[in-house]
PDB file of C-alpha atoms in Angstrom:
ATOM      1  CA  MET A  30     300.935  79.333  57.158  1.00  0.00           C
ATOM      2  CA  LYS A  31     299.028  82.566  57.570  1.00  0.00           C
ATOM      3  CA  HIS A  32     299.992  84.857  60.404  1.00  0.00           C
ATOM      4  CA  SER A  33     298.570  83.754  63.742  1.00  0.00           C
ATOM      5  CA  ALA A  34     299.320  84.330  67.397  1.00  0.00           C
ATOM      6  CA  LEU A  35     299.405  80.616  68.204  1.00  0.00           C
ATOM      7  CA  GLU A  36     299.466  77.544  66.018  1.00  0.00           C
ATOM      8  CA  MET A  37     299.700  73.849  66.856  1.00  0.00           C
ATOM      9  CA  GLN A  38     300.142  71.304  64.079  1.00  0.00           C
ATOM     10  CA  ARG A  39     299.378  67.677  65.026  1.00  0.00           C
ATOM     11  CA  VAL A  40     300.964  68.024  68.453  1.00  0.00           C
ATOM     12  CA  THR A  41     301.287  64.811  70.445  1.00  0.00           C
ATOM     13  CA  LYS A  42     302.515  64.570  74.023  1.00  0.00           C
ATOM     14  CA  SER A  43     302.751  61.347  75.996  1.00  0.00           C
ATOM     15  CA  TYR A  44     304.225  60.279  79.319  1.00  0.00           C
ATOM     16  CA  GLY A  45     305.790  56.971  80.256  1.00  0.00           C
ATOM     17  CA  SER A  46     306.467  54.108  77.847  1.00  0.00           C
ATOM     18  CA  GLY A  47     305.243  50.669  76.981  1.00  0.00           C
ATOM     19  CA  ALA A  48     302.321  49.457  79.073  1.00  0.00           C
ATOM     20  CA  THR A  49     302.423  52.568  81.239  1.00  0.00           C
ATOM     21  CA  GLU A  50     302.406  55.091  78.385  1.00  0.00           C
ATOM     22  CA  MET A  51     299.692  57.744  78.667  1.00  0.00           C
ATOM     23  CA  THR A  52     298.852  60.084  75.803  1.00  0.00           C
ATOM     24  CA  ALA A  53     297.960  63.548  77.102  1.00  0.00           C
ATOM     25  CA  LEU A  54     297.663  65.234  73.678  1.00  0.00           C
ATOM     26  CA  ASP A  55     296.834  63.259  70.556  1.00  0.00           C
ATOM     27  CA  ALA A  56     297.573  65.012  67.228  1.00  0.00           C
ATOM     28  CA  VAL A  57     296.082  68.342  68.344  1.00  0.00           C
ATOM     29  CA  SER A  58     295.910  71.049  65.662  1.00  0.00           C
ATOM     30  CA  LEU A  59     294.603  74.564  66.124  1.00  0.00           C
ATOM     31  CA  GLN A  60     295.258  78.070  64.868  1.00  0.00           C
ATOM     32  CA  LEU A  61     294.363  81.129  66.910  1.00  0.00           C
ATOM     33  CA  PRO A  62     294.374  84.629  65.393  1.00  0.00           C
ATOM     34  CA  LYS A  63     295.806  87.680  67.076  1.00  0.00           C
ATOM     35  CA  GLY A  64     293.430  89.613  69.273  1.00  0.00           C
ATOM     36  CA  GLY A  65     291.159  86.737  70.288  1.00  0.00           C
ATOM     37  CA  PHE A  66     290.010  85.220  73.584  1.00  0.00           C
ATOM     38  CA  THR A  67     289.891  81.412  73.542  1.00  0.00           C
ATOM     39  CA  ALA A  68     288.741  79.163  76.377  1.00  0.00           C
ATOM     40  CA  ILE A  69     289.959  75.558  76.597  1.00  0.00           C
ATOM     41  CA  MET A  70     287.576  73.182  78.383  1.00  0.00           C
ATOM     42  CA  GLY A  71     287.159  69.475  78.948  1.00  0.00           C
ATOM     43  CA  PRO A  72     286.787  66.814  81.612  1.00  0.00           C
ATOM     44  CA  SER A  73     289.498  66.330  84.216  1.00  0.00           C
ATOM     45  CA  GLY A  74     292.560  64.750  82.625  1.00  0.00           C
ATOM     46  CA  SER A  75     291.561  65.724  79.096  1.00  0.00           C
ATOM     47  CA  GLY A  76     294.891  67.471  78.410  1.00  0.00           C
ATOM     48  CA  LYS A  77     293.976  71.114  79.020  1.00  0.00           C
ATOM     49  CA  SER A  78     296.908  72.098  81.256  1.00  0.00           C
ATOM     50  CA  THR A  79     299.285  69.924  79.224  1.00  0.00           C
ATOM     51  CA  LEU A  80     298.310  71.931  76.165  1.00  0.00           C
ATOM     52  CA  LEU A  81     299.297  75.184  77.900  1.00  0.00           C
ATOM     53  CA  ARG A  82     302.563  73.677  79.104  1.00  0.00           C
ATOM     54  CA  CYS A  83     303.425  72.556  75.571  1.00  0.00           C
ATOM     55  CA  VAL A  84     302.557  75.985  74.165  1.00  0.00           C
ATOM     56  CA  SER A  85     304.792  77.654  76.765  1.00  0.00           C
ATOM     57  CA  GLY A  86     307.678  75.264  76.147  1.00  0.00           C
ATOM     58  CA  LEU A  87     307.547  73.977  79.721  1.00  0.00           C
ATOM     59  CA  GLU A  88     306.883  70.545  78.206  1.00  0.00           C
ATOM     60  CA  THR A  89     308.643  69.093  75.163  1.00  0.00           C
ATOM     61  CA  VAL A  90     306.232  67.624  72.617  1.00  0.00           C
ATOM     62  CA  ASN A  91     306.792  64.132  71.218  1.00  0.00           C
ATOM     63  CA  SER A  92     305.808  65.204  67.713  1.00  0.00           C
ATOM     64  CA  GLY A  93     304.206  68.079  65.868  1.00  0.00           C
ATOM     65  CA  VAL A  94     304.860  71.813  65.782  1.00  0.00           C
ATOM     66  CA  VAL A  95     304.097  74.614  68.233  1.00  0.00           C
ATOM     67  CA  ALA A  96     304.529  78.137  66.843  1.00  0.00           C
ATOM     68  CA  ILE A  97     304.109  81.483  68.599  1.00  0.00           C
ATOM     69  CA  ASN A  98     303.870  84.491  66.287  1.00  0.00           C
ATOM     70  CA  ASN A  99     304.864  82.121  63.466  1.00  0.00           C
ATOM     71  CA  GLN A 100     308.043  81.082  65.291  1.00  0.00           C
ATOM     72  CA  PRO A 101     308.255  77.290  65.806  1.00  0.00           C
ATOM     73  CA  ILE A 102     309.752  76.709  69.262  1.00  0.00           C
ATOM     74  CA  GLY A 103     310.583  73.007  68.986  1.00  0.00           C
ATOM     75  CA  GLY A 104     314.145  71.856  69.525  1.00  0.00           C
ATOM     76  CA  TRP A 105     315.280  75.026  71.274  1.00  0.00           C
ATOM     77  CA  ARG A 106     317.701  74.958  74.185  1.00  0.00           C
ATOM     78  CA  ASN A 107     316.305  75.863  77.604  1.00  0.00           C
ATOM     79  CA  THR A 108     318.126  79.208  77.654  1.00  0.00           C
ATOM     80  CA  ARG A 109     316.583  80.301  74.371  1.00  0.00           C
ATOM     81  CA  LEU A 110     313.154  79.012  75.413  1.00  0.00           C
ATOM     82  CA  THR A 111     313.301  80.875  78.716  1.00  0.00           C
ATOM     83  CA  LYS A 112     314.213  84.136  77.024  1.00  0.00           C
ATOM     84  CA  PHE A 113     311.490  83.672  74.414  1.00  0.00           C
ATOM     85  CA  ARG A 114     308.921  82.865  77.096  1.00  0.00           C
ATOM     86  CA  ARG A 115     309.757  86.031  79.021  1.00  0.00           C
ATOM     87  CA  THR A 116     309.340  88.271  75.979  1.00  0.00           C
ATOM     88  CA  HIS A 117     306.535  86.590  74.016  1.00  0.00           C
ATOM     89  CA  LEU A 118     304.316  84.916  76.612  1.00  0.00           C
ATOM     90  CA  GLY A 119     302.417  86.213  79.618  1.00  0.00           C
ATOM     91  CA  MET A 120     301.380  83.561  82.136  1.00  0.00           C
ATOM     92  CA  VAL A 121     298.649  83.632  84.776  1.00  0.00           C
ATOM     93  CA  PHE A 122     298.125  80.761  87.207  1.00  0.00           C
ATOM     94  CA  GLN A 123     295.411  79.750  89.662  1.00  0.00           C
ATOM     95  CA  ASP A 124     297.749  80.217  92.640  1.00  0.00           C
ATOM     96  CA  TYR A 125     299.066  83.634  91.467  1.00  0.00           C
ATOM     97  CA  LEU A 126     302.815  82.862  91.941  1.00  0.00           C
ATOM     98  CA  LEU A 127     303.626  86.357  93.176  1.00  0.00           C
ATOM     99  CA  ILE A 128     306.972  86.955  94.886  1.00  0.00           C
ATOM    100  CA  PRO A 129     305.994  87.506  98.548  1.00  0.00           C
ATOM    101  CA  TYR A 130     308.829  89.907  99.410  1.00  0.00           C
ATOM    102  CA  LEU A 131     308.120  92.190  96.431  1.00  0.00           C
ATOM    103  CA  THR A 132     305.413  94.863  96.397  1.00  0.00           C
ATOM    104  CA  ALA A 133     302.623  94.810  93.840  1.00  0.00           C
ATOM    105  CA  GLU A 134     304.550  97.366  91.776  1.00  0.00           C
ATOM    106  CA  GLU A 135     307.751  95.321  91.970  1.00  0.00           C
ATOM    107  CA  ASN A 136     305.940  92.099  91.021  1.00  0.00           C
ATOM    108  CA  VAL A 137     304.498  93.772  87.919  1.00  0.00           C
ATOM    109  CA  ALA A 138     307.935  95.150  86.982  1.00  0.00           C
ATOM    110  CA  LEU A 139     309.656  91.775  87.480  1.00  0.00           C
ATOM    111  CA  PRO A 140     309.456  90.567  83.829  1.00  0.00           C
ATOM    112  CA  LEU A 141     311.181  93.768  82.702  1.00  0.00           C
ATOM    113  CA  ARG A 142     313.966  93.297  85.244  1.00  0.00           C
ATOM    114  CA  LEU A 143     314.426  89.642  84.277  1.00  0.00           C
ATOM    115  CA  ASN A 144     314.775  90.750  80.649  1.00  0.00           C
ATOM    116  CA  ARG A 145     317.307  93.394  81.725  1.00  0.00           C
ATOM    117  CA  LEU A 146     315.096  96.161  80.427  1.00  0.00           C
ATOM    118  CA  ARG A 147     314.762  99.613  81.908  1.00  0.00           C
ATOM    119  CA  VAL A 148     311.751  99.660  84.185  1.00  0.00           C
ATOM    120  CA  ASP A 149     309.318 102.357  83.115  1.00  0.00           C
ATOM    121  CA  TYR A 150     307.478 102.907  86.384  1.00  0.00           C
ATOM    122  CA  ALA A 151     304.957 105.156  84.665  1.00  0.00           C
ATOM    123  CA  ALA A 152     303.997 102.184  82.478  1.00  0.00           C
ATOM    124  CA  VAL A 153     303.893  99.909  85.526  1.00  0.00           C
ATOM    125  CA  GLY A 154     301.623 102.432  87.227  1.00  0.00           C
ATOM    126  CA  LYS A 155     299.305 102.520  84.214  1.00  0.00           C
ATOM    127  CA  MET A 156     299.135  98.731  84.265  1.00  0.00           C
ATOM    128  CA  LEU A 157     298.212  98.725  87.943  1.00  0.00           C
ATOM    129  CA  ASP A 158     295.595 101.361  87.192  1.00  0.00           C
ATOM    130  CA  LEU A 159     294.227  99.153  84.399  1.00  0.00           C
ATOM    131  CA  VAL A 160     293.613  96.336  86.897  1.00  0.00           C
ATOM    132  CA  GLY A 161     292.204  98.724  89.502  1.00  0.00           C
ATOM    133  CA  LEU A 162     295.113  98.570  91.941  1.00  0.00           C
ATOM    134  CA  SER A 163     296.792 101.962  91.632  1.00  0.00           C
ATOM    135  CA  ASN A 164     296.313 102.458  95.373  1.00  0.00           C
ATOM    136  CA  GLU A 165     297.996  99.147  96.204  1.00  0.00           C
ATOM    137  CA  ALA A 166     301.315  99.669  94.408  1.00  0.00           C
ATOM    138  CA  ALA A 167     303.296  99.548  97.668  1.00  0.00           C
ATOM    139  CA  SER A 168     301.344  96.621  99.151  1.00  0.00           C
ATOM    140  CA  TYR A 169     302.893  93.185  99.599  1.00  0.00           C
ATOM    141  CA  PRO A 170     300.978  90.072  98.489  1.00  0.00           C
ATOM    142  CA  MET A 171     300.216  89.049 102.081  1.00  0.00           C
ATOM    143  CA  HIS A 172     298.115  92.203 102.425  1.00  0.00           C
ATOM    144  CA  LEU A 173     296.099  91.618  99.243  1.00  0.00           C
ATOM    145  CA  SER A 174     292.939  89.581  98.728  1.00  0.00           C
ATOM    146  CA  GLY A 175     292.889  86.645  96.320  1.00  0.00           C
ATOM    147  CA  GLY A 176     291.219  88.732  93.653  1.00  0.00           C
ATOM    148  CA  GLN A 177     293.762  91.512  94.080  1.00  0.00           C
ATOM    149  CA  LYS A 178     296.651  89.052  93.851  1.00  0.00           C
ATOM    150  CA  GLN A 179     295.270  87.678  90.608  1.00  0.00           C
ATOM    151  CA  ARG A 180     294.897  91.179  89.193  1.00  0.00           C
ATOM    152  CA  VAL A 181     298.563  91.858  90.031  1.00  0.00           C
ATOM    153  CA  ALA A 182     299.438  88.597  88.258  1.00  0.00           C
ATOM    154  CA  ILE A 183     297.509  89.729  85.168  1.00  0.00           C
ATOM    155  CA  ALA A 184     299.251  93.099  85.184  1.00  0.00           C
ATOM    156  CA  ARG A 185     302.581  91.274  85.399  1.00  0.00           C
ATOM    157  CA  ALA A 186     301.592  89.069  82.451  1.00  0.00           C
ATOM    158  CA  LEU A 187     300.614  92.074  80.324  1.00  0.00           C
ATOM    159  CA  ILE A 188     303.484  94.456  81.125  1.00  0.00           C
ATOM    160  CA  SER A 189     305.749  93.122  78.354  1.00  0.00           C
ATOM    161  CA  ASN A 190     302.983  93.247  75.718  1.00  0.00           C
ATOM    162  CA  PRO A 191     303.350  89.515  74.997  1.00  0.00           C
ATOM    163  CA  ALA A 192     302.180  87.790  71.847  1.00  0.00           C
ATOM    164  CA  VAL A 193     299.954  85.447  73.880  1.00  0.00           C
ATOM    165  CA  VAL A 194     298.678  85.394  77.462  1.00  0.00           C
ATOM    166  CA  LEU A 195     298.215  81.880  78.849  1.00  0.00           C
ATOM    167  CA  ALA A 196     295.842  81.663  81.815  1.00  0.00           C
ATOM    168  CA  ASP A 197     295.497  78.334  83.651  1.00  0.00           C
ATOM    169  CA  GLU A 198     292.295  78.330  85.749  1.00  0.00           C
ATOM    170  CA  PRO A 199     292.780  82.029  86.636  1.00  0.00           C
ATOM    171  CA  THR A 200     289.462  82.203  88.516  1.00  0.00           C
ATOM    172  CA  GLY A 201     289.586  78.763  90.128  1.00  0.00           C
ATOM    173  CA  ALA A 202     290.429  80.068  93.619  1.00  0.00           C
ATOM    174  CA  LEU A 203     288.256  83.190  93.512  1.00  0.00           C
ATOM    175  CA  ASP A 204     284.755  84.068  94.647  1.00  0.00           C
ATOM    176  CA  THR A 205     282.181  85.032  92.035  1.00  0.00           C
ATOM    177  CA  GLY A 206     282.728  88.781  92.320  1.00  0.00           C
ATOM    178  CA  SER A 207     286.524  88.568  92.126  1.00  0.00           C
ATOM    179  CA  ALA A 208     286.298  86.118  89.234  1.00  0.00           C
ATOM    180  CA  ARG A 209     284.110  88.542  87.313  1.00  0.00           C
ATOM    181  CA  GLU A 210     286.642  91.349  87.862  1.00  0.00           C
ATOM    182  CA  VAL A 211     289.513  89.181  86.608  1.00  0.00           C
ATOM    183  CA  LEU A 212     287.597  88.029  83.522  1.00  0.00           C
ATOM    184  CA  SER A 213     286.572  91.599  82.760  1.00  0.00           C
ATOM    185  CA  ILE A 214     290.233  92.639  82.771  1.00  0.00           C
ATOM    186  CA  LEU A 215     291.184  89.817  80.394  1.00  0.00           C
ATOM    187  CA  ARG A 216     288.260  90.725  78.134  1.00  0.00           C
ATOM    188  CA  GLN A 217     289.333  94.375  78.171  1.00  0.00           C
ATOM    189  CA  ALA A 218     292.905  93.418  77.267  1.00  0.00           C
ATOM    190  CA  VAL A 219     291.573  91.627  74.193  1.00  0.00           C
ATOM    191  CA  ASP A 220     289.043  94.252  73.126  1.00  0.00           C
ATOM    192  CA  GLU A 221     291.054  97.412  73.802  1.00  0.00           C
ATOM    193  CA  ALA A 222     294.702  96.343  73.503  1.00  0.00           C
ATOM    194  CA  GLY A 223     294.373  93.590  70.899  1.00  0.00           C
ATOM    195  CA  GLN A 224     295.851  91.033  73.282  1.00  0.00           C
ATOM    196  CA  THR A 225     295.535  87.295  72.586  1.00  0.00           C
ATOM    197  CA  VAL A 226     294.335  85.246  75.559  1.00  0.00           C
ATOM    198  CA  VAL A 227     294.151  81.457  75.895  1.00  0.00           C
ATOM    199  CA  MET A 228     292.428  80.383  79.091  1.00  0.00           C
ATOM    200  CA  VAL A 229     291.973  76.912  80.554  1.00  0.00           C
ATOM    201  CA  THR A 230     288.877  76.766  82.732  1.00  0.00           C
ATOM    202  CA  HIS A 231     286.366  74.295  84.144  1.00  0.00           C
ATOM    203  CA  ASP A 232     283.769  77.024  84.694  1.00  0.00           C
ATOM    204  CA  PRO A 233     281.118  77.592  81.966  1.00  0.00           C
ATOM    205  CA  ALA A 234     280.466  81.099  83.307  1.00  0.00           C
ATOM    206  CA  ALA A 235     284.149  81.961  82.831  1.00  0.00           C
ATOM    207  CA  ALA A 236     284.239  80.411  79.356  1.00  0.00           C
ATOM    208  CA  ALA A 237     281.289  82.576  78.337  1.00  0.00           C
ATOM    209  CA  TRP A 238     283.602  85.610  78.431  1.00  0.00           C
ATOM    210  CA  ALA A 239     285.641  84.147  75.549  1.00  0.00           C
ATOM    211  CA  ASP A 240     285.109  84.496  71.807  1.00  0.00           C
ATOM    212  CA  GLU A 241     285.512  80.763  71.275  1.00  0.00           C
ATOM    213  CA  VAL A 242     285.526  77.591  73.354  1.00  0.00           C
ATOM    214  CA  ILE A 243     287.610  74.579  72.325  1.00  0.00           C
ATOM    215  CA  TYR A 244     286.744  71.272  74.004  1.00  0.00           C
ATOM    216  CA  LEU A 245     289.295  68.538  74.682  1.00  0.00           C
ATOM    217  CA  VAL A 246     288.434  64.910  75.433  1.00  0.00           C
ATOM    218  CA  ASP A 247     291.138  62.262  75.884  1.00  0.00           C
ATOM    219  CA  GLY A 248     293.753  64.639  74.467  1.00  0.00           C
ATOM    220  CA  ARG A 249     291.827  65.328  71.260  1.00  0.00           C
ATOM    221  CA  ILE A 250     289.810  68.321  70.112  1.00  0.00           C
ATOM    222  CA  ALA A 251     286.219  67.121  70.434  1.00  0.00           C
ATOM    223  CA  GLY A 252     284.320  70.280  69.582  1.00  0.00           C
ATOM    224  CA  GLU A 253     284.315  74.055  69.239  1.00  0.00           C
ATOM    225  CA  MET A 254     281.823  76.796  70.018  1.00  0.00           C
ATOM    226  CA  THR A 255     281.820  80.430  68.938  1.00  0.00           C
ATOM    227  CA  SER A 256     279.909  83.211  70.705  1.00  0.00           C
ATOM    228  CA  PRO A 257     279.461  81.003  73.789  1.00  0.00           C
ATOM    229  CA  ASN A 258     277.016  81.510  76.625  1.00  0.00           C
ATOM    230  CA  ALA A 259     277.253  79.788  79.988  1.00  0.00           C
ATOM    231  CA  GLU A 260     274.220  77.533  79.525  1.00  0.00           C
ATOM    232  CA  LEU A 261     275.290  76.194  76.128  1.00  0.00           C
ATOM    233  CA  VAL A 262     278.868  75.750  77.305  1.00  0.00           C
ATOM    234  CA  ALA A 263     277.676  73.725  80.307  1.00  0.00           C
ATOM    235  CA  GLN A 264     275.416  71.545  78.129  1.00  0.00           C
ATOM    236  CA  GLN A 265     278.227  70.752  75.718  1.00  0.00           C
ATOM    237  CA  LEU A 266     280.633  70.005  78.555  1.00  0.00           C
ATOM    238  CA  THR A 267     278.125  67.598  80.130  1.00  0.00           C
ATOM    239  CA  GLN A 268     277.648  65.780  76.827  1.00  0.00           C
ATOM    240  CA  LEU A 269     281.397  65.424  76.305  1.00  0.00           C
ATOM    241  CA  ASP A 270     281.892  64.218  79.869  1.00  0.00           C
ATOM    242  CA  HIS A 271     279.211  61.567  79.263  1.00  0.00           C
ATOM    243  CA  PHE A 272     280.927  60.549  76.026  1.00  0.00           C
ATOM    244  CA  GLU A 273     284.282  60.195  77.791  1.00  0.00           C
ATOM    245  CA  ARG A 274     282.797  57.972  80.508  1.00  0.00           C
ATOM    246  CA  THR A 275     280.610  55.784  78.271  1.00  0.00           C
ATOM    247  CA  GLY A 276     282.134  55.961  74.808  1.00  0.00           C
ATOM    248  CA  ASP A 277     278.677  56.782  73.418  1.00  0.00           C
ATOM    249  CA  GLN A 278     279.265  58.867  70.283  1.00  0.00           C
ATOM    250  CA  ARG A 279     275.614  59.423  69.427  1.00  0.00           C
TER     251      ARG A 279
END
C-alpha cells in the first residue's frame, strides 16, 4: 500500500437485514493521494454521504478497510475513533454546525480545546484571515451570513492541519457568490497548503473546482473524471442518472 491520504478497500455498508436490507456502499475501492481535491457525485441515494460517514468512522462498515494516512480505522473503540477524528479529520457540513454561543474565533479554536491543546490565537487569527473574516473574530454565528458561517466552519476544519477535510454539500445552502467564495477557499487550501479535500456535492459547478470527480450509482463507483468542467460533469451526471432509472448500460 503506497502512502495515501485516504484509502478504501472493497468497503461495503448495508442497513437492515433480510428482505429489508439496503446496500448503501457495495465493494467501493479508491485511493486518494495527499494534496488533492476530489468531488463525489451521484444521484440521490447513491451512497455519497454514507461514504463520508464511513471514512469519518461515524458509520461502521460491514466489510472492507478504511485507512486515513495509512492507518486502518476499523474495529476501534468509540473513544479512540473520536480522538483520531479530532486530530486527523476536518469536517464541513451543509448546515455549518457552529456553536451559537461561541464567537467566530472561539468556534475556530474549538478543535484545539477539545484536544486539550494550547490555543494559539495568532494561528486562529491567521486562519480567520485566510477565510476573509479577520474583522468578524468577535461576532457570534447569529450575526453572520450563511457564507460567513461556512467560512468559519472551514477555518475550524483546517485549524488542526488534518490529514483529510471531508465536506458534505458545503455549498448546498449558499447563493452563487457565497458558494464561489467557499470553493475558492477549499481550492486554496489544496493548492497552497497541500490539504486533501473530499467533497460530496450535487452541483456540477462546484465539482468543477476539484481535480477529480468520482461518480457513485447504487453504492458503486460508476465513473471518474479528471480535470472536470461544469458542462462535462453535468452531462456525465445526467447519463448516470438515466442509467440508474432505466438500467440501460449502453
